[in-house]
Amino acid sequence: MKIMNNKKRVIAPSILSADFMHLEGEIKAVENAGCDMLHLDIMDGHFVPNITFGPFIIKQINEITDLPLDVHLMIENPSRWIDAYVEAGADIITIHTEACTHIHRAVQYIKSMGIKASVSLNPATNTTAIEYIAEDLDMVLVMSVNPGFGGQKYIKNVDRKIKYLDELRKKNSYNYLIEVDGGVNTENVDYLSDLGVDVFVAGSAVFKSENYSQTIKTLKNKRQKQEF
Ligand code: DX5
Ligand code: ZN
């Protein structure tokens, strides 16, 4: 599964902000609006102060869309659940460094299942947490809000973490994509792209907008130098 075709921005709407009473329609709407994959936020009420949905919803989503499924595990002890999300149809699985004791083993295991392996860093977590697995990763998910909720504001000092990860991969020829997750919108998308971001999670920016196609098109193509 190609996550991205060279340097095109990848837009991954998070369904956390979608209307769950009309979930199939919402997914079809963003698919038809030209998004590149679906970002699925799994929350257990322990690792983060919120609870969302589990593998059986992912399985049903997988049956109604061809979009790659970008599964973000905000759960304690994620290793215990990798098989279930692979079976449900995940194409990418992101686990949190802060929630996983044996992260090297977990990353190897995800890859052994033929799934893209991604690791997430909360806003206060240092990039040193991924230093010894960076070469194995398909993606690094940089949390730009404190995990648990959509509709929060981008945390500005995450900028330098994104810049560092971009320099690190260039210096060492690592292949991981950089995904930013939280507070992404049409105002800051260009700025984030200039920092080195490849994959843009956008929950409220998309699902709370009037016109999903217009929003996704702007997220993909807007280009003007701006501070935000
Ligand atoms: C937060 C989730 C994010 C969130 C993004 O814990 O990981 O994916 O849904 O929502 P917005 O784009 O509204 O900040
Ligand atoms: Zn997320």
PDB file of N, CA and C in Angstrom, residues 44 47 73-79 95-103 120 122:
ATOM      1  N   ASP A  44      -8.403   4.319  25.057  1.00  0.00           N
ATOM      2  CA  ASP A  44      -8.855   3.302  26.031  1.00  0.00           C
ATOM      3  C   ASP A  44      -9.304   3.897  27.372  1.00  0.00           C
ATOM      4  N   PHE A  47      -4.695   5.404  28.878  1.00  0.00           N
ATOM      5  CA  PHE A  47      -3.555   6.168  28.364  1.00  0.00           C
ATOM      6  C   PHE A  47      -3.958   7.629  28.093  1.00  0.00           C
ATOM      7  N   LEU A  73      -3.071   4.127  17.961  1.00  0.00           N
ATOM      8  CA  LEU A  73      -3.402   3.461  19.228  1.00  0.00           C
ATOM      9  C   LEU A  73      -2.980   4.326  20.409  1.00  0.00           C
ATOM     10  N   MET A  74      -3.947   4.999  21.009  1.00  0.00           N
ATOM     11  CA  MET A  74      -3.684   5.755  22.225  1.00  0.00           C
ATOM     12  C   MET A  74      -4.180   4.901  23.402  1.00  0.00           C
ATOM     13  N   ILE A  75      -3.479   3.792  23.580  1.00  0.00           N
ATOM     14  CA  ILE A  75      -3.914   2.792  24.572  1.00  0.00           C
ATOM     15  C   ILE A  75      -2.699   2.301  25.349  1.00  0.00           C
ATOM     16  N   GLU A  76      -2.952   1.850  26.592  1.00  0.00           N
ATOM     17  CA  GLU A  76      -1.892   1.221  27.383  1.00  0.00           C
ATOM     18  C   GLU A  76      -1.528  -0.120  26.730  1.00  0.00           C
ATOM     19  N   ASN A  77      -0.278  -0.528  26.870  1.00  0.00           N
ATOM     20  CA  ASN A  77       0.136  -1.847  26.433  1.00  0.00           C
ATOM     21  C   ASN A  77      -0.378  -2.216  25.025  1.00  0.00           C
ATOM     22  N   PRO A  78      -0.055  -1.399  24.029  1.00  0.00           N
ATOM     23  CA  PRO A  78      -0.585  -1.596  22.673  1.00  0.00           C
ATOM     24  C   PRO A  78      -0.184  -2.951  22.071  1.00  0.00           C
ATOM     25  N   SER A  79       0.942  -3.527  22.510  1.00  0.00           N
ATOM     26  CA  SER A  79       1.398  -4.808  21.909  1.00  0.00           C
ATOM     27  C   SER A  79       0.316  -5.868  21.971  1.00  0.00           C
ATOM     28  N   ILE A  95       1.935   3.231  17.552  1.00  0.00           N
ATOM     29  CA  ILE A  95       1.900   3.010  19.005  1.00  0.00           C
ATOM     30  C   ILE A  95       2.668   4.145  19.678  1.00  0.00           C
ATOM     31  N   HIS A  96       2.309   4.437  20.923  1.00  0.00           N
ATOM     32  CA  HIS A  96       2.952   5.529  21.650  1.00  0.00           C
ATOM     33  C   HIS A  96       4.190   5.033  22.403  1.00  0.00           C
ATOM     34  N   THR A  97       5.290   5.763  22.283  1.00  0.00           N
ATOM     35  CA  THR A  97       6.501   5.404  23.030  1.00  0.00           C
ATOM     36  C   THR A  97       6.187   5.366  24.529  1.00  0.00           C
ATOM     37  N   GLU A  98       5.296   6.261  24.951  1.00  0.00           N
ATOM     38  CA  GLU A  98       5.023   6.405  26.391  1.00  0.00           C
ATOM     39  C   GLU A  98       4.179   5.238  26.937  1.00  0.00           C
ATOM     40  N   ALA A  99       3.615   4.439  26.024  1.00  0.00           N
ATOM     41  CA  ALA A  99       2.668   3.393  26.478  1.00  0.00           C
ATOM     42  C   ALA A  99       3.213   1.991  26.267  1.00  0.00           C
ATOM     43  N   CYS A 100       4.448   1.884  25.760  1.00  0.00           N
ATOM     44  CA  CYS A 100       4.932   0.565  25.341  1.00  0.00           C
ATOM     45  C   CYS A 100       6.315   0.274  25.931  1.00  0.00           C
ATOM     46  N   THR A 101       6.395  -0.745  26.768  1.00  0.00           N
ATOM     47  CA  THR A 101       7.672  -1.061  27.435  1.00  0.00           C
ATOM     48  C   THR A 101       8.720  -1.521  26.429  1.00  0.00           C
ATOM     49  N   HIS A 102       8.338  -2.428  25.533  1.00  0.00           N
ATOM     50  CA  HIS A 102       9.323  -3.002  24.587  1.00  0.00           C
ATOM     51  C   HIS A 102       8.993  -2.514  23.180  1.00  0.00           C
ATOM     52  N   ILE A 103       9.309  -1.283  22.910  1.00  0.00           N
ATOM     53  CA  ILE A 103       8.880  -0.642  21.665  1.00  0.00           C
ATOM     54  C   ILE A 103       9.628  -1.204  20.458  1.00  0.00           C
ATOM     55  N   SER A 120       4.517   7.174  17.956  1.00  0.00           N
ATOM     56  CA  SER A 120       4.071   8.534  18.262  1.00  0.00           C
ATOM     57  C   SER A 120       4.796   9.103  19.479  1.00  0.00           C
ATOM     58  N   ASN A 122       4.307  12.152  22.307  1.00  0.00           N
ATOM     59  CA  ASN A 122       3.468  13.204  22.874  1.00  0.00           C
ATOM     60  C   ASN A 122       4.244  14.527  22.888  1.00  0.00           C
TER      61      ASN A 122
END
